[in-house]
Amino acid sequence: MRNPFVALFHSRDKPRNVVSSAPSFYFGSSVSGKSVTVRSAVQVSTVYACVRVIAETVASLPLHVYEATEAGSQRATEHPLYRILHDEPNPEMTSFILRELMLTHLLLWGNFFCQIVRTGRNHIVGLYPLMPENMEVDRDSKGKLTYTYTTSDGKRMKLDSEEVLHIPGLGFDGIVGYSPIALERNAIGLGIAAEEFGSKFFGNGATPSGVLTHPNTVKNPKALRESWNAAYGGSGNAGRTAILEEGMHFERISIPNNEAQFLETRKFQVAEICRIFRVPPHLVGDLEHATFSNIEHQGISFAVHTIRPWVVRIEQSINRALFSDSDKSRFFVRFNMDGLMRGAYKERMEGYAIARQNGWMSANDIRELENQNPIPDAEGGNAYLVNGNMIRITDAKKEESE
């Protein structure tokens, strides 16, 4: 059926010849005057640290294919997609590398594209990632999504939507995501400018620039400037004592570094970039506001509010694109996030004790979460127990009436 609303759709946030009131966000110059692109932004240590901690965390989570049965969900290790998603998506990379790359593309470009390689019988045999910057998303005359990829040698390859696993990030049309780097290029541009300022500041001797004044006329000012820079310029010469002859003296003309609040600006930009990616500052090495009482809960908050939304986004996209219509009702993929949510050892044991005493976890259920071998069923490993002194409210009322 032809999409009746095809004329209302915009394919993506690319420049158009017509005037549109729809907002667009591109890489390029920021208010600070620094050009912000993916490659320049990732050179900012905080951006790199945020991308790395999210990508590595999601990539390290166990990913399994499950089958829904009457007895509950069970791992479908015999399903053809299990090995592709869990172990090796293609002969060139592991599952960890693919998922790490997936989050890196989503966090920097706002989209992840992966070519789905199928056999003649429509069986998936491999997944190959594609660079987001080389992909164009559009619609054909019937309103169906199409993907055009430009290879490294300049060839353009058209792919149908069934041939592409596309995971979009945050966007406005639900089809193509926007790059967080492009959306927040002013904040990142300020971080680039502050870092460049600091590098040049220390490169010039860690002292503000100034003017050498002489009571008379200097015959060769160029030679004087070069000799001054050679003796006192550069961070290696910082703190050396200057000797001024013939009545010369040095006058500062620039703002001292502390008055420019350079360090405060750099600290603020660390927090600002962490805010963009929703990463607790202590995970990128900023322990200024971290304490022993709150750092564990910050880690759990990171798992709940940062990692879980990405995990759900990926799970649903994989289920939609990789499973056939007949498999969708039975099979699905799921990340195991138990390891991120376990908390401290004492708190886990107290939680297990409550679950065990109230009968909704067995000893083997607990041991499985702790990566321990199960207790044989003959020894009660799968038994569910309850406290013997707990009775139903109705039975208590009956005893009172008697």
CSV table of C-alpha atoms in Angstrom, one decimal:
chain,number,residue,atom,x,y,z
A,1,MET,CA,0.0,0.0,0.0
A,2,ARG,CA,1.3,3.4,-0.9
A,3,ASN,CA,2.0,5.7,2.0
A,4,PRO,CA,-0.7,8.4,1.8
A,5,PHE,CA,1.5,10.9,3.8
A,6,VAL,CA,4.6,10.6,1.7
A,7,ALA,CA,4.5,14.2,0.6
A,8,LEU,CA,4.7,15.3,4.2
A,9,PHE,CA,7.9,13.4,5.0
A,10,HIS,CA,11.4,14.9,4.9
A,11,SER,CA,14.1,12.3,4.2
A,12,ARG,CA,16.8,13.7,6.5
A,13,ASP,CA,18.4,16.9,7.8
A,14,LYS,CA,20.3,17.8,4.6
A,15,PRO,CA,20.5,21.2,2.9
A,16,ARG,CA,17.6,22.1,0.7
A,17,ASN,CA,17.0,24.6,-2.1
A,18,VAL,CA,13.7,25.6,-0.7
A,19,VAL,CA,13.1,27.8,2.3
A,20,SER,CA,11.9,25.7,5.3
A,21,SER,CA,11.1,26.6,8.9
A,22,ALA,CA,12.2,23.1,10.1
A,23,PRO,CA,15.4,23.3,12.2
A,24,SER,CA,18.6,21.8,10.8
A,25,PHE,CA,21.8,21.1,12.6
A,26,TYR,CA,25.1,20.7,10.9
A,27,PHE,CA,28.8,20.3,11.7
A,28,GLY,CA,30.9,23.4,11.3
A,29,SER,CA,31.8,26.6,13.0
A,30,SER,CA,30.7,27.4,16.5
A,31,VAL,CA,30.2,30.7,18.3
A,32,SER,CA,33.7,30.4,19.7
A,33,GLY,CA,35.0,30.4,16.2
A,34,LYS,CA,36.2,26.8,16.3
A,35,SER,CA,35.1,24.3,13.7
A,36,VAL,CA,33.3,21.3,15.3
A,37,THR,CA,33.2,18.0,13.5
A,38,VAL,CA,33.2,14.4,14.7
A,39,ARG,CA,37.0,14.2,14.3
A,40,SER,CA,37.7,17.5,16.0
A,41,ALA,CA,35.2,16.8,18.8
A,42,VAL,CA,36.5,13.4,19.7
A,43,GLN,CA,39.9,14.9,20.3
A,44,VAL,CA,38.4,16.7,23.3
A,45,SER,CA,39.3,14.3,26.2
A,46,THR,CA,35.8,14.5,27.8
A,47,VAL,CA,34.0,13.7,24.6
A,48,TYR,CA,36.3,10.8,24.0
A,49,ALA,CA,35.9,9.5,27.6
A,50,CYS,CA,32.1,9.8,27.4
A,51,VAL,CA,31.8,8.0,24.1
A,52,ARG,CA,34.2,5.3,25.3
A,53,VAL,CA,32.5,4.6,28.6
A,54,ILE,CA,29.1,4.2,27.0
A,55,ALA,CA,30.3,2.2,24.0
A,56,GLU,CA,32.4,-0.2,26.1
A,57,THR,CA,29.7,-0.6,28.7
A,58,VAL,CA,27.0,-1.6,26.2
A,59,ALA,CA,29.4,-3.7,24.2
A,60,SER,CA,30.4,-5.7,27.3
A,61,LEU,CA,26.8,-6.6,28.2
A,62,PRO,CA,25.9,-10.2,27.3
A,63,LEU,CA,23.5,-10.3,24.3
A,64,HIS,CA,21.5,-13.4,23.6
A,65,VAL,CA,18.7,-14.6,21.3
A,66,TYR,CA,15.7,-15.9,23.3
A,67,GLU,CA,12.7,-18.0,22.4
A,68,ALA,CA,9.3,-17.4,24.1
A,69,THR,CA,7.9,-20.8,25.2
A,70,GLU,CA,5.1,-21.9,27.5
A,71,ALA,CA,7.7,-22.5,30.3
A,72,GLY,CA,9.1,-18.9,29.8
A,73,SER,CA,11.9,-17.4,27.8
A,74,GLN,CA,14.9,-19.7,27.0
A,75,ARG,CA,18.1,-19.0,25.1
A,76,ALA,CA,17.8,-20.0,21.5
A,77,THR,CA,21.4,-21.1,20.9
A,78,GLU,CA,20.4,-23.0,17.8
A,79,HIS,CA,18.9,-20.0,16.1
A,80,PRO,CA,21.1,-18.8,13.1
A,81,LEU,CA,21.3,-15.3,14.5
A,82,TYR,CA,22.6,-16.4,17.9
A,83,ARG,CA,26.2,-16.8,16.8
A,84,ILE,CA,26.1,-13.7,14.6
A,85,LEU,CA,24.9,-11.4,17.4
A,86,HIS,CA,26.6,-13.2,20.3
A,87,ASP,CA,30.0,-14.1,18.8
A,88,GLU,CA,30.9,-13.0,15.3
A,89,PRO,CA,28.8,-10.8,13.1
A,90,ASN,CA,31.2,-11.1,10.2
A,91,PRO,CA,34.7,-12.7,9.6
A,92,GLU,CA,36.4,-9.3,10.3
A,93,MET,CA,35.2,-8.5,13.8
A,94,THR,CA,33.7,-9.8,17.1
A,95,SER,CA,30.3,-9.0,18.5
A,96,PHE,CA,32.0,-6.7,21.1
A,97,ILE,CA,33.7,-4.7,18.4
A,98,LEU,CA,30.5,-4.3,16.4
A,99,ARG,CA,28.5,-3.1,19.3
A,100,GLU,CA,31.2,-0.8,20.4
A,101,LEU,CA,31.3,0.7,16.9
A,102,MET,CA,27.5,0.8,17.0
A,103,LEU,CA,27.4,3.1,20.0
A,104,THR,CA,30.3,5.2,18.8
A,105,HIS,CA,28.4,6.0,15.6
A,106,LEU,CA,25.2,6.7,17.5
A,107,LEU,CA,27.0,9.0,20.0
A,108,LEU,CA,29.0,10.9,17.3
A,109,TRP,CA,26.8,10.9,14.2
A,110,GLY,CA,23.4,10.1,15.7
A,111,ASN,CA,22.9,7.0,13.4
A,112,PHE,CA,24.2,3.5,13.0
A,113,PHE,CA,23.9,1.7,9.6
A,114,CYS,CA,24.8,-1.9,9.0
A,115,GLN,CA,24.5,-3.9,5.8
A,116,ILE,CA,22.6,-7.2,6.2
A,117,VAL,CA,24.0,-9.9,4.0
A,118,ARG,CA,21.6,-12.7,3.2
A,119,THR,CA,21.7,-15.9,1.2
A,120,GLY,CA,19.4,-16.8,-1.7
A,121,ARG,CA,17.0,-18.3,0.8
A,122,ASN,CA,16.8,-15.0,2.8
A,123,HIS,CA,19.0,-16.3,5.7
A,124,ILE,CA,21.2,-13.7,7.3
A,125,VAL,CA,24.9,-14.7,7.2
A,126,GLY,CA,26.6,-11.5,8.2
A,127,LEU,CA,26.4,-7.9,9.4
A,128,TYR,CA,28.8,-5.3,8.0
A,129,PRO,CA,28.8,-1.7,9.5
A,130,LEU,CA,28.7,1.3,7.2
A,131,MET,CA,30.0,4.8,7.9
A,132,PRO,CA,27.1,7.2,8.7
A,133,GLU,CA,28.7,10.1,6.9
A,134,ASN,CA,28.6,8.2,3.6
A,135,MET,CA,25.0,7.3,3.8
A,136,GLU,CA,22.0,9.1,2.4
A,137,VAL,CA,18.4,8.2,3.5
A,138,ASP,CA,15.5,9.1,1.2
A,139,ARG,CA,12.1,7.9,0.0
A,140,ASP,CA,11.1,6.6,-3.4
A,141,SER,CA,8.0,7.6,-5.2
A,142,LYS,CA,6.0,5.0,-3.3
A,143,GLY,CA,7.1,6.4,0.1
A,144,LYS,CA,9.5,3.5,0.8
A,145,LEU,CA,12.8,4.3,2.6
A,146,THR,CA,15.9,3.9,0.4
A,147,TYR,CA,19.6,4.0,1.4
A,148,THR,CA,22.4,5.2,-0.9
A,149,TYR,CA,25.9,4.5,0.3
A,150,THR,CA,29.0,6.1,-1.2
A,151,THR,CA,32.0,3.7,-1.0
A,152,SER,CA,35.6,4.8,-0.4
A,153,ASP,CA,36.3,4.8,-4.1
A,154,GLY,CA,33.3,7.1,-4.9
A,155,LYS,CA,30.9,4.5,-6.1
A,156,ARG,CA,27.2,4.9,-5.1
A,157,MET,CA,25.4,1.8,-4.0
A,158,LYS,CA,21.6,1.7,-3.4
A,159,LEU,CA,20.2,-0.5,-0.7
A,160,ASP,CA,16.6,-1.4,0.1
A,161,SER,CA,15.4,-1.0,3.7
A,162,GLU,CA,15.4,-4.8,4.1
A,163,GLU,CA,19.2,-4.7,3.4
A,164,VAL,CA,20.0,-2.2,6.2
A,165,LEU,CA,19.9,-2.4,9.9
A,166,HIS,CA,19.4,1.3,10.8
A,167,ILE,CA,19.4,2.4,14.4
A,168,PRO,CA,18.5,6.2,14.6
A,169,GLY,CA,19.3,8.3,17.6
A,170,LEU,CA,17.3,11.2,18.9
A,171,GLY,CA,15.6,13.0,16.0
A,172,PHE,CA,12.5,14.8,14.9
A,173,ASP,CA,10.9,12.5,12.4
A,174,GLY,CA,11.7,9.0,13.8
A,175,ILE,CA,13.6,8.1,10.7
A,176,VAL,CA,17.0,9.8,11.0
A,177,GLY,CA,18.7,10.8,14.2
A,178,TYR,CA,20.7,14.0,14.8
A,179,SER,CA,24.3,14.1,15.9
A,180,PRO,CA,24.8,15.2,19.5
A,181,ILE,CA,28.0,16.8,18.3
A,182,ALA,CA,26.2,18.9,15.7
A,183,LEU,CA,23.4,19.7,18.2
A,184,GLU,CA,25.8,20.9,20.9
A,185,ARG,CA,28.6,22.2,18.8
A,186,ASN,CA,28.8,25.5,20.6
A,187,ALA,CA,29.4,23.8,24.0
A,188,ILE,CA,32.0,21.5,22.4
A,189,GLY,CA,33.5,24.4,20.5
A,190,LEU,CA,34.1,26.2,23.7
A,191,GLY,CA,35.9,23.2,25.1
A,192,ILE,CA,38.1,23.1,22.0
A,193,ALA,CA,38.8,26.8,22.3
A,194,ALA,CA,39.7,26.5,26.0
A,195,GLU,CA,42.0,23.6,25.4
A,196,GLU,CA,43.7,25.4,22.6
A,197,PHE,CA,44.1,28.5,24.7
A,198,GLY,CA,45.7,26.5,27.5
A,199,SER,CA,48.1,24.8,25.1
A,200,LYS,CA,49.2,28.1,23.6
A,201,PHE,CA,49.4,29.8,27.0
A,202,PHE,CA,51.9,27.2,28.3
A,203,GLY,CA,53.7,27.1,25.0
A,204,ASN,CA,54.4,30.8,25.4
A,205,GLY,CA,56.1,30.3,28.7
A,206,ALA,CA,53.1,30.1,31.1
A,207,THR,CA,53.3,33.9,31.5
A,208,PRO,CA,51.1,36.5,29.7
A,209,SER,CA,52.6,38.3,26.8
A,210,GLY,CA,53.9,41.8,27.2
A,211,VAL,CA,56.1,44.7,25.9
A,212,LEU,CA,59.8,45.3,26.3
A,213,THR,CA,60.3,49.1,26.6
A,214,HIS,CA,63.6,50.9,26.1
A,215,PRO,CA,64.3,54.5,26.9
A,216,ASN,CA,66.1,55.0,23.6
A,217,THR,CA,65.8,53.7,20.1
A,218,VAL,CA,66.5,50.0,19.6
A,219,LYS,CA,68.6,49.4,16.5
A,220,ASN,CA,67.5,45.8,15.8
A,221,PRO,CA,64.1,45.1,17.5
A,222,LYS,CA,63.7,41.8,15.7
A,223,ALA,CA,67.0,40.4,17.1
A,224,LEU,CA,66.0,41.6,20.6
A,225,ARG,CA,62.6,39.9,20.3
A,226,GLU,CA,64.1,36.6,19.1
A,227,SER,CA,66.7,36.6,21.8
A,228,TRP,CA,64.0,37.3,24.5
A,229,ASN,CA,61.8,34.4,23.2
A,230,ALA,CA,64.8,32.1,23.0
A,231,ALA,CA,65.8,32.8,26.6
A,232,TYR,CA,62.3,33.0,28.3
A,233,GLY,CA,59.8,31.6,25.8
A,234,GLY,CA,58.2,28.1,26.1
A,235,SER,CA,57.1,26.2,29.1
A,236,GLY,CA,60.6,24.8,29.6
A,237,ASN,CA,61.9,28.4,30.4
A,238,ALA,CA,59.0,29.3,32.7
A,239,GLY,CA,60.2,30.9,36.0
A,240,ARG,CA,63.7,31.9,34.7
A,241,THR,CA,65.0,35.3,36.0
A,242,ALA,CA,65.1,37.9,33.3
A,243,ILE,CA,68.0,40.4,33.2
A,244,LEU,CA,67.1,43.8,31.7
A,245,GLU,CA,69.9,46.2,30.6
A,246,GLU,CA,70.1,49.8,29.5
A,247,GLY,CA,67.0,50.9,31.4
A,248,MET,CA,64.6,48.4,29.7
A,249,HIS,CA,61.6,47.0,31.6
A,250,PHE,CA,58.9,44.5,30.9
A,251,GLU,CA,55.2,45.5,30.9
A,252,ARG,CA,52.3,43.0,30.8
A,253,ILE,CA,49.5,43.8,28.4
A,254,SER,CA,47.3,40.7,28.6
A,255,ILE,CA,44.8,39.5,31.3
A,256,PRO,CA,46.4,37.2,33.8
A,257,ASN,CA,45.2,33.6,33.5
A,258,ASN,CA,43.4,33.4,36.8
A,259,GLU,CA,41.4,36.6,36.0
A,260,ALA,CA,40.3,35.0,32.7
A,261,GLN,CA,38.9,32.1,34.9
A,262,PHE,CA,40.6,29.7,32.6
A,263,LEU,CA,40.5,26.7,35.0
A,264,GLU,CA,36.9,27.4,35.9
A,265,THR,CA,35.9,27.4,32.3
A,266,ARG,CA,37.6,24.1,31.6
A,267,LYS,CA,35.9,22.5,34.7
A,268,PHE,CA,32.5,23.8,33.5
A,269,GLN,CA,33.0,22.4,30.0
A,270,VAL,CA,33.8,18.9,31.5
A,271,ALA,CA,30.4,19.0,33.3
A,272,GLU,CA,28.7,20.5,30.2
A,273,ILE,CA,29.9,17.7,27.9
A,274,CYS,CA,29.0,15.0,30.5
A,275,ARG,CA,25.6,16.5,30.6
A,276,ILE,CA,25.2,16.1,26.8
A,277,PHE,CA,26.0,12.4,27.0
A,278,ARG,CA,24.4,11.9,30.4
A,279,VAL,CA,27.5,10.5,31.9
A,280,PRO,CA,28.4,11.0,35.6
A,281,PRO,CA,31.6,13.0,35.9
A,282,HIS,CA,33.3,10.4,38.0
A,283,LEU,CA,33.2,8.0,35.1
A,284,VAL,CA,35.4,10.3,33.0
A,285,GLY,CA,37.9,10.9,35.8
A,286,ASP,CA,36.3,14.0,37.5
A,287,LEU,CA,36.1,13.1,41.1
A,288,GLU,CA,35.5,16.6,42.5
A,289,HIS,CA,32.0,15.9,43.6
A,290,ALA,CA,32.2,12.1,44.1
A,291,THR,CA,32.0,10.6,47.6
A,292,PHE,CA,32.0,7.1,49.0
A,293,SER,CA,28.3,7.5,49.8
A,294,ASN,CA,27.1,8.6,46.4
A,295,ILE,CA,29.4,7.1,43.8
A,296,GLU,CA,27.7,3.6,43.9
A,297,HIS,CA,24.3,5.2,43.4
A,298,GLN,CA,25.7,7.3,40.6
A,299,GLY,CA,26.8,4.1,38.9
A,300,ILE,CA,23.4,2.6,39.2
A,301,SER,CA,21.8,5.8,37.9
A,302,PHE,CA,24.2,5.6,34.9
A,303,ALA,CA,22.9,2.1,34.2
A,304,VAL,CA,19.3,3.0,34.5
A,305,HIS,CA,19.2,6.4,32.8
A,306,THR,CA,22.0,6.2,30.3
A,307,ILE,CA,22.7,2.6,29.3
A,308,ARG,CA,19.1,1.2,29.5
A,309,PRO,CA,17.6,3.6,26.9
A,310,TRP,CA,20.4,2.8,24.5
A,311,VAL,CA,19.9,-0.9,25.1
A,312,VAL,CA,16.2,-0.8,24.5
A,313,ARG,CA,16.7,1.2,21.3
A,314,ILE,CA,19.1,-1.4,20.0
A,315,GLU,CA,17.0,-4.4,21.0
A,316,GLN,CA,13.9,-3.1,19.3
A,317,SER,CA,15.7,-2.1,16.1
A,318,ILE,CA,17.4,-5.6,15.9
A,319,ASN,CA,14.1,-7.4,16.6
A,320,ARG,CA,12.4,-5.3,13.8
A,321,ALA,CA,15.1,-5.6,11.2
A,322,LEU,CA,16.7,-9.1,11.6
A,323,PHE,CA,13.8,-11.4,12.5
A,324,SER,CA,11.4,-12.6,9.8
A,325,ASP,CA,7.7,-12.1,10.3
A,326,SER,CA,7.2,-15.7,11.3
A,327,ASP,CA,10.1,-15.5,13.9
A,328,LYS,CA,9.0,-12.2,15.5
A,329,SER,CA,6.3,-13.8,17.5
A,330,ARG,CA,8.7,-16.4,19.0
A,331,PHE,CA,12.2,-15.0,19.0
A,332,PHE,CA,13.8,-11.8,20.3
A,333,VAL,CA,17.1,-10.4,21.5
A,334,ARG,CA,17.8,-9.1,25.0
A,335,PHE,CA,20.8,-7.6,26.8
A,336,ASN,CA,21.6,-8.9,30.3
A,337,MET,CA,22.0,-5.8,32.5
A,338,ASP,CA,22.0,-7.7,35.9
A,339,GLY,CA,25.7,-7.1,36.3
A,340,LEU,CA,25.3,-3.3,36.2
A,341,MET,CA,22.4,-3.3,38.6
A,342,ARG,CA,23.7,-5.6,41.3
A,343,GLY,CA,25.1,-2.9,43.7
A,344,ALA,CA,27.4,-3.7,46.6
A,345,TYR,CA,27.9,-7.3,47.9
A,346,LYS,CA,26.1,-6.7,51.2
A,347,GLU,CA,23.1,-5.1,49.5
A,348,ARG,CA,22.9,-8.0,47.0
A,349,MET,CA,23.0,-10.6,49.8
A,350,GLU,CA,20.2,-8.9,51.7
A,351,GLY,CA,18.1,-8.7,48.6
A,352,TYR,CA,18.7,-12.4,47.8
A,353,ALA,CA,17.8,-13.3,51.4
A,354,ILE,CA,14.4,-11.5,51.1
A,355,ALA,CA,13.7,-13.1,47.8
A,356,ARG,CA,14.7,-16.5,49.1
A,357,GLN,CA,12.6,-16.2,52.3
A,358,ASN,CA,9.6,-15.1,50.4
A,359,GLY,CA,9.7,-17.9,47.9
A,360,TRP,CA,10.2,-16.2,44.6
A,361,MET,CA,13.8,-17.2,44.1
A,362,SER,CA,15.5,-20.6,44.5
A,363,ALA,CA,19.1,-21.2,45.5
A,364,ASN,CA,20.0,-21.9,41.9
A,365,ASP,CA,18.3,-18.7,40.7
A,366,ILE,CA,20.6,-16.7,43.1
A,367,ARG,CA,23.7,-18.7,42.1
A,368,GLU,CA,23.1,-18.1,38.4
A,369,LEU,CA,23.1,-14.3,39.0
A,370,GLU,CA,26.4,-14.7,40.9
A,371,ASN,CA,27.9,-16.8,38.2
A,372,GLN,CA,28.2,-19.9,40.4
A,373,ASN,CA,27.5,-23.5,39.5
A,374,PRO,CA,24.0,-24.8,40.4
A,375,ILE,CA,23.2,-27.1,43.3
A,376,PRO,CA,21.8,-30.5,42.1
A,377,ASP,CA,18.0,-30.7,42.1
A,378,ALA,CA,18.2,-33.7,44.4
A,379,GLU,CA,19.8,-31.5,47.1
A,380,GLY,CA,17.1,-28.8,46.8
A,381,GLY,CA,18.8,-26.4,44.5
A,382,ASN,CA,15.6,-25.6,42.6
A,383,ALA,CA,13.3,-25.7,45.6
A,384,TYR,CA,11.2,-22.6,46.5
A,385,LEU,CA,10.8,-22.0,50.2
A,386,VAL,CA,8.7,-19.8,52.5
A,387,ASN,CA,8.7,-19.0,56.2
A,388,GLY,CA,6.8,-21.5,58.2
A,389,ASN,CA,5.3,-19.0,60.6
A,390,MET,CA,3.5,-17.0,57.9
A,391,ILE,CA,-0.2,-17.9,57.3
A,392,ARG,CA,-3.0,-16.4,55.2
A,393,ILE,CA,-5.0,-13.5,56.7
A,394,THR,CA,-8.2,-15.5,56.2
A,395,ASP,CA,-6.8,-18.4,58.2
A,396,ALA,CA,-5.9,-16.0,61.0
A,397,LYS,CA,-9.4,-14.6,61.2
A,398,LYS,CA,-10.8,-18.1,61.3
A,399,GLU,CA,-8.6,-19.0,64.3
A,400,GLU,CA,-9.7,-15.8,66.1
A,401,SER,CA,-13.4,-16.7,65.5
A,402,GLU,CA,-12.9,-20.2,66.9
